[in-house]
Coordinates of C-alpha atoms and ligand atoms in Angstrom, one line a residue:
M1 CA 34.6 4.7 66.8
T2 CA 33.8 8.3 68.4
P3 CA 36.1 10.9 66.6
P4 CA 37.9 12.7 69.1
E5 CA 36.9 15.8 70.2
P6 CA 36.9 19.1 68.3
M7 CA 39.6 21.7 70.4
P8 CA 37.4 24.8 71.3
A9 CA 38.3 27.7 69.8
P10 CA 40.2 30.3 71.1
L11 CA 38.4 32.8 73.6
A12 CA 37.7 35.7 71.6
P13 CA 39.6 39.3 72.5
G14 CA 37.1 41.0 75.1
S15 CA 35.6 38.1 76.8
T16 CA 35.7 36.8 80.4
I17 CA 38.5 35.2 82.6
G18 CA 37.3 34.6 86.2
I19 CA 40.1 33.7 88.5
L20 CA 39.2 32.4 91.9
G21 CA 41.3 34.3 94.1
G22 CA 42.5 37.8 94.9
G23 CA 46.2 37.9 96.0
Q24 CA 48.8 39.2 93.6
L25 CA 49.0 36.1 91.3
G26 CA 45.4 36.7 90.5
R27 CA 46.7 40.2 90.2
M28 CA 49.3 39.3 87.7
S29 CA 47.7 36.8 85.7
A30 CA 44.8 40.2 85.3
L31 CA 47.1 42.4 83.9
A32 CA 48.4 39.8 81.4
A33 CA 44.9 39.0 80.4
A34 CA 44.3 42.9 79.9
R35 CA 47.8 43.0 77.1
L36 CA 46.2 40.1 75.5
G37 CA 42.6 41.8 75.4
Y38 CA 41.1 39.5 77.6
R39 CA 38.6 41.1 80.8
C40 CA 39.1 39.3 84.1
H41 CA 36.9 38.9 86.5
V42 CA 37.8 38.2 90.1
F43 CA 36.1 36.4 93.2
A44 CA 37.4 36.8 96.4
P45 CA 36.0 36.7 100.0
D46 CA 38.6 39.6 100.9
A47 CA 37.2 43.3 99.5
D48 CA 39.8 45.7 97.9
S49 CA 41.9 42.3 97.2
P50 CA 45.9 42.8 94.7
G51 CA 43.6 40.6 91.9
M52 CA 40.1 43.1 91.7
Q53 CA 42.1 46.2 92.1
V54 CA 43.1 45.8 88.1
S55 CA 40.2 43.8 86.8
A56 CA 37.0 44.8 85.4
A57 CA 34.3 43.0 87.9
H58 CA 34.6 40.9 90.9
T59 CA 32.6 39.1 93.3
L60 CA 33.4 39.2 97.0
A61 CA 32.1 36.4 98.7
E62 CA 32.8 33.3 100.1
Y63 CA 34.4 30.0 98.4
D64 CA 31.0 28.0 100.0
D65 CA 28.9 30.4 98.3
L66 CA 26.9 28.7 95.9
E67 CA 24.4 31.4 95.2
A68 CA 27.0 33.9 94.2
L69 CA 29.4 31.4 92.7
A70 CA 26.0 30.5 89.9
R71 CA 25.9 34.1 88.9
F72 CA 30.0 34.2 88.6
A73 CA 29.5 30.7 86.3
E74 CA 26.9 32.9 84.1
S75 CA 29.2 36.0 83.5
V76 CA 32.8 34.5 82.7
D77 CA 33.8 32.4 79.8
V78 CA 36.6 30.6 81.7
V79 CA 37.3 30.0 84.7
T80 CA 40.5 29.2 86.7
F81 CA 42.5 29.7 89.7
E82 CA 45.3 31.7 92.0
F83 CA 45.7 29.7 95.0
E84 CA 45.2 26.0 95.5
N85 CA 43.5 25.9 98.8
V86 CA 39.9 26.9 96.7
P87 CA 37.6 23.9 97.8
V88 CA 37.8 21.4 95.4
A89 CA 33.3 21.9 96.6
T90 CA 34.0 25.2 94.6
L91 CA 35.5 24.5 91.1
R92 CA 33.2 21.1 91.5
A93 CA 30.1 23.9 91.9
L94 CA 31.1 25.5 88.5
E95 CA 32.3 23.1 86.6
G96 CA 29.8 22.6 84.1
R97 CA 28.7 25.4 84.1
V98 CA 31.5 26.7 82.6
P99 CA 35.1 25.5 81.2
C100 CA 37.5 25.3 83.8
R101 CA 41.2 25.5 83.9
P102 CA 43.2 24.1 85.2
G103 CA 39.6 21.4 86.5
N104 CA 39.3 19.5 89.9
K105 CA 42.6 17.1 89.2
A106 CA 44.5 18.9 90.4
L107 CA 43.4 21.4 92.8
S108 CA 42.5 17.8 94.3
V109 CA 46.1 16.1 93.9
C110 CA 47.5 19.1 95.0
Q111 CA 46.0 20.0 98.3
D112 CA 46.9 16.7 100.6
R113 CA 50.1 16.2 100.8
I114 CA 50.3 12.3 100.1
T115 CA 48.2 12.0 97.1
E116 CA 50.9 14.3 96.1
K117 CA 53.4 12.3 97.1
R118 CA 52.3 9.6 95.4
F119 CA 51.3 11.0 91.9
L120 CA 54.5 12.1 91.9
A121 CA 56.1 8.7 92.3
A122 CA 53.5 7.3 89.4
A123 CA 54.3 10.8 87.4
G124 CA 58.2 9.5 87.8
V125 CA 59.4 11.8 90.2
P126 CA 61.2 10.7 92.8
V127 CA 61.1 11.9 96.0
A128 CA 62.3 11.6 99.4
P129 CA 61.0 8.3 101.6
W130 CA 58.1 9.3 103.7
R131 CA 55.2 7.5 105.7
E132 CA 51.3 8.7 106.7
V133 CA 50.9 9.1 110.4
N134 CA 47.5 8.8 112.2
S135 CA 48.8 8.8 115.7
E136 CA 51.9 8.8 118.2
S137 CA 53.2 5.3 117.5
E138 CA 52.2 5.1 114.1
L139 CA 55.1 8.4 114.3
R140 CA 57.1 5.9 116.1
D141 CA 57.3 3.0 113.7
A142 CA 57.9 5.2 110.4
I143 CA 60.5 7.1 112.8
A144 CA 62.3 3.3 113.7
E145 CA 62.1 2.8 109.2
I146 CA 63.4 6.6 107.9
G147 CA 65.1 7.9 111.0
L148 CA 66.3 10.7 112.2
P149 CA 66.6 13.8 111.5
A150 CA 62.8 14.3 109.6
V151 CA 60.7 16.7 108.7
L152 CA 56.7 15.8 110.1
K153 CA 54.2 18.0 108.1
T154 CA 50.6 18.3 107.9
T155 CA 48.7 16.6 105.2
R156 CA 46.5 20.2 104.3
L157 CA 46.1 24.2 104.1
G158 CA 50.9 23.7 105.2
Y159 CA 52.7 26.5 102.9
D160 CA 55.8 28.5 103.7
G161 CA 57.0 26.8 106.0
R162 CA 53.9 26.9 108.8
G163 CA 52.3 23.6 109.9
Q164 CA 56.1 21.1 110.0
A165 CA 58.3 20.3 112.1
V166 CA 62.3 18.9 111.9
L167 CA 62.6 15.5 114.4
R168 CA 66.0 16.0 115.5
R169 CA 66.1 14.0 118.6
P170 CA 63.3 11.6 120.4
E171 CA 62.3 14.1 122.8
D172 CA 60.8 16.4 119.7
V173 CA 58.4 13.5 118.7
A174 CA 55.9 13.9 121.4
P175 CA 55.4 17.7 121.3
A176 CA 55.5 18.1 117.3
F177 CA 52.7 15.4 117.0
A178 CA 50.3 17.2 119.8
R179 CA 50.9 20.3 118.2
L180 CA 50.9 20.1 114.8
S181 CA 47.2 19.1 113.4
P182 CA 44.5 18.4 111.4
K183 CA 46.1 15.1 111.7
P184 CA 46.8 12.8 109.3
L185 CA 50.3 13.7 109.5
I186 CA 53.3 12.8 106.9
L187 CA 56.6 12.0 108.1
E188 CA 59.7 12.6 105.1
A189 CA 63.1 12.1 105.5
F190 CA 64.9 14.5 106.0
V191 CA 67.1 15.7 102.4
P192 CA 70.7 16.8 103.3
F193 CA 69.5 19.4 99.9
S194 CA 72.9 20.8 98.9
A195 CA 70.1 23.2 97.3
E196 CA 66.2 24.3 96.2
I197 CA 65.1 24.1 92.7
S198 CA 61.9 24.8 90.7
G199 CA 60.5 24.5 87.6
I200 CA 58.2 25.7 85.7
A201 CA 56.4 24.0 82.9
A202 CA 52.8 25.1 81.3
R203 CA 50.5 23.3 79.4
G204 CA 48.2 24.2 76.7
L205 CA 44.8 23.0 75.8
D206 CA 46.1 20.9 73.0
G207 CA 48.3 19.4 75.2
T208 CA 51.6 20.8 74.5
V209 CA 54.3 21.7 77.3
A210 CA 56.3 24.5 77.4
T211 CA 59.8 24.8 80.1
Y212 CA 60.8 27.2 81.7
D213 CA 65.0 27.4 82.6
A214 CA 65.1 25.9 86.3
I215 CA 65.6 28.2 89.2
E216 CA 67.5 27.8 92.3
N217 CA 65.8 29.4 95.3
Q218 CA 66.9 30.8 98.9
H219 CA 64.6 30.7 102.1
R220 CA 64.4 33.4 104.9
N221 CA 62.3 32.9 107.5
H222 CA 60.4 30.1 105.7
I223 CA 59.9 32.3 102.9
L224 CA 61.1 32.0 99.5
A225 CA 63.8 35.3 98.9
L226 CA 65.7 35.1 96.3
S227 CA 65.7 33.6 92.9
F228 CA 68.3 32.6 90.8
A229 CA 67.4 31.9 87.0
P230 CA 69.1 29.8 85.6
A231 CA 69.8 27.3 88.3
R232 CA 73.4 27.1 89.1
L233 CA 73.5 23.4 88.1
P234 CA 75.1 20.4 86.3
P235 CA 73.8 20.9 82.5
A236 CA 71.6 17.1 83.3
A237 CA 70.5 18.3 86.6
A238 CA 68.9 21.0 85.0
E239 CA 67.1 19.1 82.0
A240 CA 66.4 17.2 84.7
A241 CA 63.9 20.2 86.5
R242 CA 62.9 20.1 82.9
A243 CA 61.4 17.5 82.6
H244 CA 60.0 16.0 85.6
V245 CA 57.9 19.7 85.7
A246 CA 57.1 19.1 81.8
Q247 CA 56.1 15.0 83.4
V248 CA 54.1 16.5 86.4
A249 CA 51.8 19.2 83.9
A250 CA 51.6 16.1 81.4
A251 CA 50.3 13.7 84.2
L252 CA 48.2 16.2 85.7
E253 CA 46.0 16.9 82.2
L254 CA 46.6 20.0 83.8
V255 CA 45.7 23.6 81.2
G256 CA 48.1 26.5 82.4
V257 CA 50.7 26.5 85.0
V258 CA 52.0 24.7 87.5
A259 CA 55.6 24.6 89.4
L260 CA 57.4 22.3 90.9
E261 CA 59.7 22.4 94.2
M262 CA 62.8 20.7 94.3
F263 CA 66.0 19.8 96.0
L264 CA 69.0 18.6 94.6
L265 CA 71.3 16.3 96.5
P266 CA 74.9 16.3 96.5
D267 CA 75.5 13.9 94.0
G268 CA 73.5 16.0 91.2
S269 CA 70.2 14.6 91.4
L270 CA 66.7 15.6 92.2
L271 CA 63.3 14.9 94.7
G272 CA 60.2 16.5 94.0
N273 CA 59.2 17.9 97.0
E274 CA 55.6 20.0 96.3
I275 CA 53.4 20.5 92.9
A276 CA 51.4 24.1 92.8
P277 CA 49.3 23.4 90.1
R278 CA 49.4 27.9 89.1
P279 CA 51.8 30.7 88.3
H280 CA 54.6 30.5 91.8
N281 CA 56.3 32.8 93.4
S282 CA 60.1 31.8 91.9
G283 CA 59.0 31.8 88.7
H284 CA 58.2 35.9 88.7
W285 CA 61.6 36.2 87.0
T286 CA 59.8 35.2 83.4
M287 CA 58.0 38.1 83.2
D288 CA 61.0 40.3 82.7
A289 CA 63.5 38.1 81.6
C290 CA 61.4 35.8 79.0
L291 CA 60.0 35.7 75.7
C292 CA 56.9 35.3 77.8
G293 CA 56.1 35.1 81.5
Q294 CA 54.4 33.1 83.4
F295 CA 51.2 34.7 83.7
E296 CA 51.0 35.2 80.2
Q297 CA 51.7 31.9 79.3
H298 CA 48.7 30.8 82.2
I299 CA 46.5 32.9 80.4
R300 CA 47.2 31.9 77.0
A301 CA 46.4 28.7 77.9
V302 CA 42.7 28.9 79.8
A303 CA 42.1 30.9 76.7
G304 CA 43.0 28.6 74.6
L305 CA 45.8 30.3 73.0
P306 CA 48.3 29.0 71.5
L307 CA 51.8 29.0 74.6
G308 CA 54.2 32.0 74.0
S309 CA 58.3 31.3 74.0
P310 CA 59.4 30.7 77.1
A311 CA 62.8 30.9 76.2
R312 CA 64.9 33.3 78.7
H313 CA 66.7 36.2 77.7
A314 CA 68.7 37.8 80.0
D315 CA 70.1 36.4 83.7
A316 CA 68.0 37.2 86.6
V317 CA 67.6 37.6 90.4
M318 CA 64.3 38.1 91.8
R319 CA 64.2 40.0 95.1
N320 CA 60.8 39.5 97.0
L321 CA 59.7 42.4 99.0
V322 CA 58.5 41.8 102.3
G323 CA 57.0 43.1 105.0
P324 CA 57.7 46.0 106.8
E325 CA 62.0 46.3 105.1
G326 CA 60.4 45.0 102.0
L327 CA 58.6 48.4 101.9
A328 CA 61.4 50.0 102.8
A329 CA 63.5 48.5 100.0
W330 CA 61.0 49.6 97.4
P331 CA 62.0 53.5 96.9
A332 CA 65.5 52.5 95.7
L333 CA 65.0 49.6 94.3
V334 CA 61.9 51.1 91.9
A335 CA 64.8 53.7 91.0
R336 CA 67.7 50.9 90.0
A337 CA 67.5 51.1 85.9
D338 CA 68.4 47.1 85.4
V339 CA 65.3 46.1 87.4
V340 CA 62.3 45.8 86.7
A341 CA 60.0 46.5 90.0
H342 CA 56.6 45.1 90.4
W343 CA 54.0 46.4 94.0
Y344 CA 50.9 44.4 94.5
G345 CA 48.9 47.1 96.4
K346 CA 48.2 45.3 99.3
A347 CA 46.6 47.5 102.5
E348 CA 48.9 47.2 105.2
A349 CA 53.4 46.2 105.6
R350 CA 52.4 43.4 107.6
T351 CA 55.4 41.1 108.5
G352 CA 56.0 37.9 106.4
R353 CA 53.9 39.5 103.9
K354 CA 54.5 39.3 100.5
L355 CA 54.1 43.4 99.1
G356 CA 56.1 43.5 95.8
H357 CA 59.0 42.2 93.9
A358 CA 62.0 43.1 92.4
N359 CA 63.4 41.3 89.1
R360 CA 67.3 42.4 88.8
L361 CA 68.2 41.7 85.3
L362 CA 72.1 40.6 83.5
P363 CA 73.6 39.7 81.0
M364 CA 73.1 35.7 79.7
N365 CA 75.5 33.6 81.4
A366 CA 76.1 36.2 84.5
L367 CA 75.0 33.7 86.9
A368 CA 76.8 30.6 84.9
G369 CA 79.2 29.9 87.1
D370 CA 80.6 30.2 91.1
A371 CA 80.5 33.6 90.5
Q372 CA 77.8 35.2 92.8
P373 CA 76.2 38.2 92.1
E374 CA 76.2 41.0 93.7
A375 CA 73.6 41.3 96.4
F376 CA 70.6 43.8 95.8
Ligands
AMP1 P1 57.4 22.6 101.9 O1 56.2 23.6 102.7 O2 57.4 21.3 101.8 O3 57.8 23.1 100.5 O4 58.4 23.3 102.8 C1 59.3 24.2 103.3 C2 60.7 24.3 103.0 O5 61.0 23.4 104.4 C3 61.3 23.5 102.1 O6 61.2 24.7 101.3 C4 62.6 23.5 102.6 O7 63.3 23.8 102.8 C5 61.8 22.6 104.3 N1 62.2 20.5 103.9 C6 60.5 20.3 103.9 N2 60.9 19.3 103.5 C7 62.4 18.5 103.7 C8 63.2 17.2 103.9 N3 62.2 16.9 103.6 N4 63.8 18.0 104.4 C9 65.0 19.2 104.4 N5 63.8 20.2 104.3 C10 62.8 20.3 104.0

């Protein structure tokens, strides 16, 4: 019998972490890495990206630029990614030259809603009924089985509500099928949820899993607006949310942070919806309300360090600062004593763009019960 492979040593301080993607998730990961003594090298196609602004080095290149990827691999000690639409071929070009954490498995499962649904069910996370749809007649058959209302989605490259349509009446079917592309599509039963919940877990190089308290999310115009932590859930549902995301982290064999978006049903049960194999917007509150926030946790995992404690020391409400309205809210929020404010350094305050976020900290258990926290 071959002995198990020895655990690689943690990255020494001063080592360089390569990050594919230059957005705010990479920026906050790079800031957490700097605190632990690591340098970051961001690889992204957009100049002056939020991640590049705070990193020791960057490569400005397209994800299919194999020469640039080869040079990048030479210059870093490990590679991670900050958004899940990095092409699988990009990671494939890096694997074998440098450790990639998480690896291609997490990326490929999460890039396709059909693979993702099958994966969730196999990992023991219940999902709403769904059907793969390649043609209008398949869509009509699927509706006959699943019923209306239902949600029709593209299987790839959808985010923040793009690439989907709610079908309520038979006359919605043909226009939605024609509009949504690329095919195939997926038809999902409409879930009459009472709340949207997410779970966040980190999994270390040694397989240890740490989970955060479940989070309740509210969206505006399909974009996350507010997250409440902890979620106001019956204890069994709160435990199930943590267990489900831990199951996902283990089944993905992921090294890093993963988020699982779920629907809470009126009977207290949960259905899995979407996986993000990276730090997640709904976990931003952990930066200020937990001993070790999600970005530090991600860097610890990627660097092979022991995970930190996910324990929460305050209740928190996270508000996303989006577009011109977010820009206008910034001066008052950054002045508040109960708020920790984060700004991403994006060049333009375009409508719908996430520009920063504010974490309002509250005493422990302030969110318990039915009391609605004051809006901020
Ligand atoms: P997604 O891109 O899958 O995260 O969906 C974006 C949003 O659409 C979710 O946050 C929900 O508010 C809503 N949604 C997605 N799928 C369903 C569904 N099957 N039933 C009801 N609402 C859904």
